[in-house]
């Protein structure tokens, strides 16, 4: 996700220094996270382990990459298409 963000926003082929820092930071934090693999997403996580500045940066990464991941993910992409065909999003998501 950070990679996607960096390519899109910072334009480089490889991760820039800032984004590399952010990625390493998030990996370190995940290592220390009490929820580990069963962790939902950081937005829902009850332990706010990120420092404020890093959290703000991660939030903009999520905002940028989130919708793009959603579209790129094949299963969700199919749901996305049938969603449009059904003309009623509620039917697809059961809400
Ligand atoms: Zn970057």
Coordinates of N, CA, C and O and ligand atoms in Angstrom, one line a residue:
X1 N 0.8 -1.2 0.0 CA 0.0 0.0 0.0 C 0.9 1.3 0.0 O 0.6 2.2 -0.7
X2 N 1.9 1.2 0.8 CA 2.8 2.4 0.9 C 3.5 2.5 -0.5 O 3.7 3.6 -1.0
X3 N 3.8 1.4 -1.1 CA 4.5 1.4 -2.4 C 3.5 2.0 -3.5 O 4.0 2.8 -4.3
X4 N 2.3 1.6 -3.4 CA 1.3 2.2 -4.4 C 1.2 3.7 -4.2 O 1.1 4.4 -5.2
X5 N 1.1 4.1 -2.9 CA 1.0 5.5 -2.6 C 2.2 6.3 -3.1 O 2.1 7.3 -3.7
X6 N 3.4 5.7 -2.8 CA 4.6 6.4 -3.2 C 4.7 6.6 -4.7 O 5.1 7.6 -5.2
X7 N 4.4 5.5 -5.4 CA 4.4 5.6 -6.9 C 3.5 6.6 -7.4 O 3.8 7.4 -8.3
X8 N 2.3 6.6 -6.8 CA 1.3 7.6 -7.3 C 1.5 9.0 -6.9 O 1.3 9.9 -7.7
X9 N 1.9 9.2 -5.7 CA 2.1 10.6 -5.2 C 3.5 11.1 -5.4 O 3.7 12.2 -5.8
X10 N 4.5 10.3 -5.1 CA 5.9 10.8 -5.1 C 6.5 10.5 -6.5 O 7.6 11.0 -6.8
X11 N 5.9 9.6 -7.3 CA 6.3 9.4 -8.7 C 7.5 8.6 -8.9 O 7.9 8.4 -10.0
X12 N 8.2 8.1 -7.9 CA 9.4 7.3 -8.1 C 9.1 5.8 -8.4 O 8.0 5.3 -8.0
X13 N 10.0 5.1 -9.0 CA 9.8 3.7 -9.2 C 10.0 2.9 -7.9 O 9.4 1.9 -7.6
X14 N 11.0 3.4 -7.1 CA 11.2 2.8 -5.8 C 10.7 3.7 -4.7 O 10.5 4.8 -4.9
X15 N 10.6 3.1 -3.5 CA 10.1 3.8 -2.4 C 11.1 5.0 -2.1 O 12.3 4.8 -2.0
X16 N 10.5 6.1 -1.8 CA 11.4 7.2 -1.4 C 11.7 7.1 0.1 O 11.2 6.2 0.7
X17 N 12.7 7.9 0.5 CA 13.1 7.7 1.9 C 12.0 7.8 2.9 O 11.9 7.0 3.9
X18 N 11.2 8.8 2.8 CA 10.1 9.0 3.7 C 9.2 7.8 3.8 O 8.8 7.4 4.9
X19 N 8.8 7.3 2.6 CA 7.9 6.2 2.6 C 8.5 4.9 3.1 O 7.9 4.1 3.7
X20 N 9.8 4.8 2.9 CA 10.6 3.6 3.4 C 10.5 3.7 4.9 O 10.3 2.7 5.6
X21 N 10.8 4.9 5.4 CA 10.7 5.1 6.9 C 9.3 4.7 7.4 O 9.2 4.0 8.4
X22 N 8.3 5.1 6.8 CA 7.0 4.9 7.2 C 6.7 3.4 7.2 O 6.1 2.8 8.1
X23 N 7.1 2.7 6.1 CA 6.9 1.2 6.0 C 7.6 0.5 7.1 O 7.0 -0.4 7.8
X24 N 8.9 0.9 7.4 CA 9.6 0.2 8.4 C 9.0 0.4 9.8 O 8.9 -0.4 10.6
X25 N 8.6 1.7 9.9 CA 7.9 2.0 11.2 C 6.7 1.2 11.4 O 6.5 0.7 12.5
X26 N 5.9 1.0 10.4 CA 4.6 0.2 10.5 C 4.9 -1.2 10.8 O 4.2 -1.9 11.5
X27 N 6.0 -1.7 10.1 CA 6.4 -3.1 10.4 C 6.8 -3.3 11.8 O 6.5 -4.3 12.4
X28 N 7.6 -2.4 12.3 CA 8.0 -2.5 13.7 C 6.9 -2.4 14.6 O 6.8 -3.2 15.6
X29 N 5.9 -1.6 14.3 CA 4.7 -1.4 15.2 C 3.9 -2.7 15.1 O 3.3 -3.1 16.2
X30 N 3.8 -3.3 14.0 CA 3.0 -4.5 13.8 C 3.6 -5.7 14.6 O 3.0 -6.5 15.2
X31 N 5.0 -5.7 14.6 CA 5.7 -6.7 15.4 C 5.3 -6.6 16.9 O 5.2 -7.6 17.6
X32 N 5.1 -5.4 17.4 CA 4.8 -5.2 18.8 C 3.3 -5.2 19.0 O 2.9 -5.0 20.2
X33 N 2.5 -5.4 18.0 CA 1.1 -5.3 18.2 C 0.5 -6.5 18.9 O 0.8 -7.6 18.5
X34 N -0.3 -6.3 19.9 CA -0.8 -7.5 20.7 C -1.8 -8.3 19.8 O -2.1 -9.5 20.2
X35 N -2.3 -7.7 18.8 CA -3.3 -8.5 18.0 C -2.7 -9.2 16.8 O -3.3 -10.1 16.3
X36 N -1.5 -8.8 16.4 CA -0.8 -9.5 15.4 C -1.7 -9.8 14.2 O -2.3 -8.9 13.6
X37 N -1.8 -11.1 13.8 CA -2.5 -11.5 12.6 C -4.0 -11.3 12.6 O -4.6 -11.1 11.6
X38 N -4.5 -11.4 13.8 CA -6.0 -11.2 14.0 C -6.4 -9.8 14.0 O -7.5 -9.4 14.2
X39 N -5.4 -8.9 13.9 CA -5.6 -7.5 13.9 C -6.5 -7.1 12.7 O -6.3 -7.5 11.6
X40 N -7.6 -6.3 13.0 CA -8.4 -5.9 11.9 C -7.7 -4.9 11.0 O -6.9 -5.3 10.2
X41 N -8.0 -3.7 11.2 CA -7.1 -2.6 10.5 C -6.8 -1.6 11.6 O -7.4 -1.6 12.6
X42 N -5.8 -0.8 11.3 CA -5.4 0.1 12.3 C -6.5 1.1 12.7 O -6.6 1.6 13.8
X43 N -7.3 1.4 11.7 CA -8.4 2.3 11.9 C -9.4 1.8 13.0 O -9.9 2.5 13.8
X44 N -9.5 0.4 13.0 CA -10.4 -0.2 14.0 C -9.7 -0.7 15.3 O -10.3 -1.1 16.2
X45 N -8.4 -0.6 15.2 CA -7.6 -1.2 16.3 C -7.8 -0.4 17.6 O -7.9 0.9 17.5
X46 N -7.9 -1.1 18.7 CA -8.2 -0.4 19.9 C -6.9 0.2 20.5 O -6.9 1.1 21.3
X47 N -5.8 -0.4 20.1 CA -4.5 0.1 20.6 C -3.9 1.1 19.6 O -3.5 0.7 18.5
X48 N -3.9 2.3 19.9 CA -3.4 3.3 18.9 C -1.9 3.5 19.2 O -1.5 4.3 20.0
X49 N -1.1 2.6 18.5 CA 0.3 2.5 18.7 C 1.1 3.5 18.0 O 2.2 3.7 18.3
X50 N 0.5 4.1 16.9 CA 1.3 5.0 16.1 C 1.4 6.4 16.8 O 0.5 6.9 17.4
X51 N 2.6 7.0 16.6 CA 2.7 8.4 17.0 C 1.9 9.2 16.1 O 1.6 8.9 15.0
X52 N 1.5 10.4 16.6 CA 0.5 11.2 15.9 C 1.0 11.5 14.5 O 0.2 11.5 13.5
X53 N 2.2 11.9 14.3 CA 2.7 12.3 13.0 C 2.7 11.1 12.0 O 2.3 11.2 10.9
X54 N 3.1 9.9 12.5 CA 3.1 8.8 11.7 C 1.7 8.3 11.3 O 1.5 7.8 10.2
X55 N 0.8 8.5 12.3 CA -0.6 8.1 12.1 C -1.2 9.0 11.0 O -1.9 8.5 10.1
X56 N -0.8 10.3 11.0 CA -1.3 11.2 9.9 C -0.8 10.7 8.6 O -1.5 10.7 7.6
X57 N 0.5 10.4 8.5 CA 1.0 9.9 7.3 C 0.4 8.6 6.8 O 0.1 8.5 5.6
X58 N 0.2 7.7 7.7 CA -0.4 6.4 7.3 C -1.8 6.6 6.9 O -2.3 5.9 6.0
X59 N -2.5 7.6 7.5 CA -3.9 7.8 7.1 C -3.9 8.3 5.6 O -4.8 7.9 4.9
X60 N -3.0 9.2 5.2 CA -3.1 9.6 3.9 C -2.7 8.5 2.9 O -3.2 8.4 1.8
X61 N -1.8 7.6 3.3 CA -1.5 6.4 2.5 C -2.8 5.6 2.3 O -3.1 5.2 1.2
X62 N -3.5 5.3 3.4 CA -4.7 4.5 3.4 C -5.8 5.2 2.5 O -6.5 4.5 1.7
X63 N -5.9 6.5 2.6 CA -6.9 7.2 1.8 C -6.6 7.1 0.3 O -7.5 6.9 -0.5
X64 N -5.3 7.1 0.0 CA -4.9 7.0 -1.4 C -5.0 5.6 -1.9 O -5.7 5.3 -2.9
X65 N -4.5 4.6 -1.2 CA -4.4 3.3 -1.6 C -5.6 2.4 -1.4 O -5.9 1.5 -2.1
X66 N -6.4 2.8 -0.4 CA -7.6 2.0 0.0 C -8.5 1.7 -1.2 O -8.7 0.6 -1.6
X67 N -9.0 2.8 -1.8 CA -10.0 2.6 -2.9 C -9.3 1.9 -4.1 O -10.0 1.1 -4.8
X68 N -8.0 2.1 -4.3 CA -7.3 1.5 -5.5 C -7.1 0.0 -5.2 O -7.3 -0.8 -6.1
X69 N -6.8 -0.3 -4.0 CA -6.7 -1.8 -3.6 C -8.0 -2.5 -3.9 O -8.1 -3.5 -4.4
X70 N -9.1 -1.8 -3.5 CA -10.4 -2.3 -3.6 C -10.7 -2.6 -5.1 O -11.3 -3.7 -5.4
X71 N -10.4 -1.7 -6.0 CA -10.6 -1.9 -7.4 C -9.7 -3.0 -8.0 O -10.1 -3.8 -8.8
X72 N -8.5 -3.0 -7.5 CA -7.5 -4.0 -8.1 C -7.8 -5.4 -7.6 O -7.4 -6.3 -8.3
X73 N -8.3 -5.5 -6.5 CA -8.5 -6.9 -6.0 C -9.6 -7.6 -6.8 O -10.7 -7.1 -6.9
X74 N -9.2 -8.7 -7.5 CA -10.1 -9.4 -8.4 C -11.5 -9.7 -7.9 O -12.5 -9.4 -8.5
X75 N -11.5 -10.3 -6.7 CA -12.8 -10.7 -6.2 C -13.7 -9.5 -5.9 O -14.9 -9.5 -6.3
X76 N -13.1 -8.5 -5.3 CA -13.9 -7.3 -5.0 C -14.2 -6.6 -6.3 O -15.3 -5.9 -6.4
X77 N -13.4 -6.7 -7.3 CA -13.6 -6.1 -8.6 C -14.9 -6.7 -9.3 O -15.7 -6.0 -9.9
X78 N -15.0 -8.0 -9.2 CA -16.2 -8.7 -9.7 C -17.4 -8.2 -9.0 O -18.4 -7.9 -9.6
X79 N -17.3 -8.1 -7.7 CA -18.5 -7.7 -6.9 C -18.8 -6.2 -7.3 O -20.0 -5.9 -7.4
X80 N -17.8 -5.5 -7.6 CA -17.9 -4.1 -8.0 C -18.8 -4.1 -9.3 O -19.7 -3.2 -9.5
X81 N -18.4 -4.9 -10.3 CA -19.1 -5.0 -11.6 C -20.6 -5.4 -11.4 O -21.5 -4.8 -11.9
X82 N -20.8 -6.5 -10.7 CA -22.1 -7.0 -10.5 C -23.0 -6.0 -9.7 O -24.2 -5.9 -9.9
X83 N -22.3 -5.3 -8.9 CA -22.9 -4.3 -8.1 C -23.5 -3.2 -9.1 O -24.7 -2.8 -8.9
X84 N -22.8 -2.9 -10.1 CA -23.3 -1.9 -11.0 C -24.5 -2.5 -11.8 O -25.4 -1.8 -12.2
X85 N -24.4 -3.8 -12.2 CA -25.4 -4.4 -13.0 C -26.7 -4.5 -12.2 O -27.8 -4.3 -12.7
X86 N -26.6 -4.8 -10.9 CA -27.8 -5.0 -10.1 C -28.5 -3.7 -9.9 O -29.7 -3.7 -9.5
X87 N -27.7 -2.6 -10.1 CA -28.3 -1.3 -9.9 C -28.7 -1.0 -8.4 O -29.3 0.0 -8.1
X88 N -28.6 -2.0 -7.6 CA -28.9 -1.8 -6.2 C -27.8 -2.4 -5.3 O -27.7 -3.5 -5.1
X89 N -26.9 -1.5 -4.9 CA -25.8 -1.9 -4.1 C -26.2 -2.7 -2.9 O -25.5 -3.6 -2.4
X90 N -27.3 -2.4 -2.3 CA -27.8 -3.0 -1.1 C -28.0 -4.5 -1.3 O -27.7 -5.3 -0.4
X91 N -28.4 -5.0 -2.5 CA -28.6 -6.4 -2.8 C -27.3 -7.1 -2.7 O -27.2 -8.2 -2.1
X92 N -26.2 -6.5 -3.2 CA -24.9 -7.2 -3.3 C -24.3 -7.3 -1.9 O -23.8 -8.4 -1.5
X93 N -24.4 -6.3 -1.2 CA -23.7 -6.3 0.2 C -24.7 -6.8 1.3 O -24.3 -6.8 2.4
X94 N -25.9 -7.0 0.9 CA -26.8 -7.5 2.0 C -27.2 -6.5 3.0 O -27.4 -6.8 4.2
X95 N -27.3 -5.2 2.5 CA -27.7 -4.2 3.5 C -28.9 -3.5 3.0 O -29.2 -3.5 1.8
Ligands
LIG1 ZN1 7.2 8.3 -1.2

